[in-house]
Structure formats: structure tokens, C-alpha cells
Amino acid sequence: MCPEPTTDGPCFTAFPPVVLRPAELTSFSRGGGARTIPLVTKAVGAKVFLTGQTIFKGGAGIPLHTHNCPESVTILEGDAIVEIDGTEHHVTRFDTTYVAAGTPHRFRNASPAEPMRILWIYASVDATRTLVETGVTARVDAEHTKPAKAHL
């Protein structure tokens, strides 16, 4: 989160501008038929937030989890079922969620065959994910180490 407006805080740190093209970037396996393409990360100079895309094969989903910071997700392609704090919602292209830190949530592709793509934004470059089932916590950017073998 940015401190009070100032020109010398993390929100104003100089970094080179960059154009990121997901089709040209490495994707990383999330398991279970999902792969992630990191976009705005520390590697390109991010100091305040992280962004990326996750693509889900038909029927694929990710486990129930929480984060240590707020997260916003926009559906870019397809239809999804998002569970937020025990309530399921059907979401479709351009629908957007905003989930507070510590709120259990997950996404799954509503289609058994068509792909689904989301854009995620974490309100911290130090975002973590804690799996509800196991309690295991890991940095979100730690998931960006196993390149996906092929596009889904």
C-alpha cells in the first residue's frame, strides 16, 4: 500500500516502462489444469502490486485459499464459478471480484471443455497464498518456477 502522497515513496520509485505480451511470456503450471503468466512483478520493477493471468482448462479449478493482502480478479475469457467466503457466484467475461485479505476464495472453470482466463491483481509485491485445507503458506511469486510444458 502506498504511504501518504509523496514523490519519494515506493509508488514513485523510478523504473523503466515495459510492454508485456502474455503470448510471448513463459507460463507456469499451477497444477490441476491451470497455468499462470506473471505480468507486473518485481522482475520488471514492481514495488507496490503484482499482476498476471491464469488460464484454466475445461473444468479446472484451484483450491480454496486466502491471501495476506487484497486481491482483485477480472474474468477475461470464459465463465467461472468463484467461491468467496462460502458463497458461490457465477461470473463471466469482464466481471470482477475484490476480496479482502484473509477471505477464503477459489475459482473454477464453469465449462467442462472451453478455457477460462483471469487477470489477477494483488495489492502487495509480497503477496502470499495460504491453502485452507493444509494451512501451507507460500509467496505467490514462488509459484513462478515450474514452466508449463505446453499451452493448455
CSV table of C-alpha atoms in Angstrom, one decimal:
chain,number,residue,atom,x,y,z
A,1,MET,CA,0.0,0.0,0.0
A,2,CYS,CA,1.2,3.5,-0.8
A,3,PRO,CA,2.0,5.8,2.1
A,4,GLU,CA,0.7,9.4,2.2
A,5,PRO,CA,1.2,11.1,-1.2
A,6,THR,CA,4.9,11.9,-1.7
A,7,THR,CA,7.2,11.7,-4.6
A,8,ASP,CA,9.9,9.7,-2.8
A,9,GLY,CA,7.9,6.6,-1.7
A,10,PRO,CA,7.6,3.2,-3.3
A,11,CYS,CA,4.7,4.3,-5.5
A,12,PHE,CA,7.0,6.8,-7.2
A,13,THR,CA,10.2,4.8,-7.5
A,14,ALA,CA,11.6,5.1,-11.0
A,15,PHE,CA,11.5,2.0,-13.2
A,16,PRO,CA,11.8,1.5,-17.0
A,17,PRO,CA,8.4,1.3,-18.7
A,18,VAL,CA,7.7,-2.1,-20.3
A,19,VAL,CA,5.1,-3.6,-22.6
A,20,LEU,CA,4.2,-7.1,-21.6
A,21,ARG,CA,2.7,-9.5,-24.1
A,22,PRO,CA,1.3,-12.7,-22.4
A,23,ALA,CA,1.5,-14.7,-25.6
A,24,GLU,CA,5.3,-14.2,-25.6
A,25,LEU,CA,5.9,-14.8,-21.9
A,26,THR,CA,6.6,-18.0,-20.0
A,27,SER,CA,3.7,-19.6,-18.3
A,28,PHE,CA,4.0,-21.6,-15.1
A,29,SER,CA,2.0,-24.7,-14.0
A,30,ARG,CA,-0.4,-24.2,-11.1
A,31,GLY,CA,-1.4,-27.8,-11.2
A,32,GLY,CA,-4.8,-29.2,-11.8
A,33,GLY,CA,-5.1,-27.9,-15.3
A,34,ALA,CA,-4.2,-24.2,-14.5
A,35,ARG,CA,-1.2,-22.2,-15.6
A,36,THR,CA,-0.1,-18.7,-14.7
A,37,ILE,CA,1.6,-16.0,-16.7
A,38,PRO,CA,3.2,-13.4,-14.4
A,39,LEU,CA,3.0,-9.9,-15.8
A,40,VAL,CA,3.8,-6.9,-13.4
A,41,THR,CA,6.3,-8.4,-10.9
A,42,LYS,CA,9.4,-7.5,-9.0
A,43,ALA,CA,11.4,-8.6,-12.1
A,44,VAL,CA,10.0,-5.7,-14.1
A,45,GLY,CA,10.3,-3.2,-11.3
A,46,ALA,CA,7.1,-3.6,-9.3
A,47,LYS,CA,7.3,-2.2,-5.8
A,48,VAL,CA,3.6,-2.0,-4.8
A,49,PHE,CA,1.5,-4.6,-6.6
A,50,LEU,CA,1.6,-7.8,-8.7
A,51,THR,CA,-0.5,-8.7,-11.8
A,52,GLY,CA,-0.7,-11.7,-14.0
A,53,GLN,CA,-3.1,-14.1,-15.8
A,54,THR,CA,-4.2,-17.6,-15.0
A,55,ILE,CA,-5.6,-19.9,-17.7
A,56,PHE,CA,-7.8,-22.8,-16.7
A,57,LYS,CA,-8.5,-25.9,-18.9
A,58,GLY,CA,-12.1,-27.0,-19.1
A,59,GLY,CA,-13.4,-28.0,-15.6
A,60,ALA,CA,-10.1,-27.0,-13.9
A,61,GLY,CA,-10.0,-25.2,-10.6
A,62,ILE,CA,-7.7,-24.1,-7.8
A,63,PRO,CA,-8.0,-25.0,-4.1
A,64,LEU,CA,-9.7,-22.8,-1.5
A,65,HIS,CA,-7.1,-20.3,-0.2
A,66,THR,CA,-6.5,-16.9,1.4
A,67,HIS,CA,-4.0,-14.1,0.8
A,68,ASN,CA,-2.2,-11.7,3.1
A,69,CYS,CA,-3.4,-8.7,1.0
A,70,PRO,CA,-6.5,-7.8,-1.0
A,71,GLU,CA,-6.9,-9.3,-4.5
A,72,SER,CA,-9.0,-8.3,-7.5
A,73,VAL,CA,-9.7,-10.7,-10.3
A,74,THR,CA,-11.3,-10.0,-13.7
A,75,ILE,CA,-12.6,-12.7,-16.0
A,76,LEU,CA,-11.1,-12.1,-19.4
A,77,GLU,CA,-12.4,-15.2,-21.2
A,78,GLY,CA,-15.0,-17.9,-20.4
A,79,ASP,CA,-17.3,-18.5,-17.4
A,80,ALA,CA,-16.2,-19.3,-13.9
A,81,ILE,CA,-17.6,-20.2,-10.5
A,82,VAL,CA,-16.0,-18.2,-7.8
A,83,GLU,CA,-16.5,-19.2,-4.2
A,84,ILE,CA,-16.0,-16.3,-1.8
A,85,ASP,CA,-16.3,-17.0,2.0
A,86,GLY,CA,-18.5,-20.0,1.4
A,87,THR,CA,-20.8,-18.4,-1.2
A,88,GLU,CA,-20.6,-19.4,-4.9
A,89,HIS,CA,-21.1,-16.9,-7.7
A,90,HIS,CA,-21.3,-17.4,-11.5
A,91,VAL,CA,-19.1,-14.9,-13.2
A,92,THR,CA,-18.4,-14.2,-16.8
A,93,ARG,CA,-16.3,-12.0,-19.1
A,94,PHE,CA,-15.3,-8.7,-17.5
A,95,ASP,CA,-17.0,-9.5,-14.2
A,96,THR,CA,-14.6,-8.5,-11.4
A,97,THR,CA,-14.1,-9.6,-7.8
A,98,TYR,CA,-12.4,-7.8,-5.0
A,99,VAL,CA,-11.6,-10.0,-2.0
A,100,ALA,CA,-10.2,-8.8,1.3
A,101,ALA,CA,-7.0,-10.3,2.9
A,102,GLY,CA,-7.8,-13.4,4.8
A,103,THR,CA,-11.1,-14.2,3.0
A,104,PRO,CA,-11.2,-17.8,1.7
A,105,HIS,CA,-11.9,-18.0,-2.0
A,106,ARG,CA,-11.3,-20.0,-5.2
A,107,PHE,CA,-12.0,-20.1,-8.9
A,108,ARG,CA,-13.0,-22.9,-11.2
A,109,ASN,CA,-13.8,-23.1,-14.8
A,110,ALA,CA,-17.6,-23.4,-15.3
A,111,SER,CA,-17.2,-25.0,-18.7
A,112,PRO,CA,-16.1,-28.7,-19.0
A,113,ALA,CA,-14.4,-28.0,-22.4
A,114,GLU,CA,-13.7,-24.3,-23.1
A,115,PRO,CA,-10.8,-22.4,-21.5
A,116,MET,CA,-11.3,-19.7,-18.9
A,117,ARG,CA,-8.8,-16.8,-18.3
A,118,ILE,CA,-8.5,-14.4,-15.4
A,119,LEU,CA,-6.4,-11.3,-14.7
A,120,TRP,CA,-5.3,-11.1,-11.1
A,121,ILE,CA,-4.0,-8.1,-9.2
A,122,TYR,CA,-2.5,-8.4,-5.7
A,123,ALA,CA,-2.2,-5.3,-3.5
A,124,SER,CA,1.3,-6.2,-2.5
A,125,VAL,CA,4.5,-7.4,-4.2
A,126,ASP,CA,4.9,-9.7,-1.2
A,127,ALA,CA,1.6,-11.4,-1.7
A,128,THR,CA,1.2,-14.9,-0.2
A,129,ARG,CA,-1.3,-17.7,-0.7
A,130,THR,CA,-2.4,-19.9,2.2
A,131,LEU,CA,-4.2,-23.2,1.3
A,132,VAL,CA,-7.2,-23.6,3.6
A,133,GLU,CA,-7.1,-27.4,3.6
A,134,THR,CA,-3.4,-27.7,4.6
A,135,GLY,CA,-2.5,-24.3,6.1
A,136,VAL,CA,0.6,-24.2,3.9
A,137,THR,CA,1.6,-20.6,3.0
A,138,ALA,CA,3.8,-19.7,0.1
A,139,ARG,CA,4.7,-16.5,-1.8
A,140,VAL,CA,2.6,-16.0,-4.9
A,141,ASP,CA,5.8,-15.4,-6.9
A,142,ALA,CA,7.2,-18.7,-5.7
A,143,GLU,CA,4.7,-20.4,-8.0
A,144,HIS,CA,6.5,-18.9,-11.0
A,145,THR,CA,9.3,-21.5,-11.0
A,146,LYS,CA,7.9,-24.5,-13.0
A,147,PRO,CA,7.4,-23.6,-16.6
A,148,ALA,CA,4.3,-25.2,-18.1
A,149,LYS,CA,5.2,-27.9,-20.7
A,150,ALA,CA,2.6,-26.8,-23.3
A,151,HIS,CA,-0.1,-24.3,-23.6
A,152,LEU,CA,-3.4,-25.6,-22.3
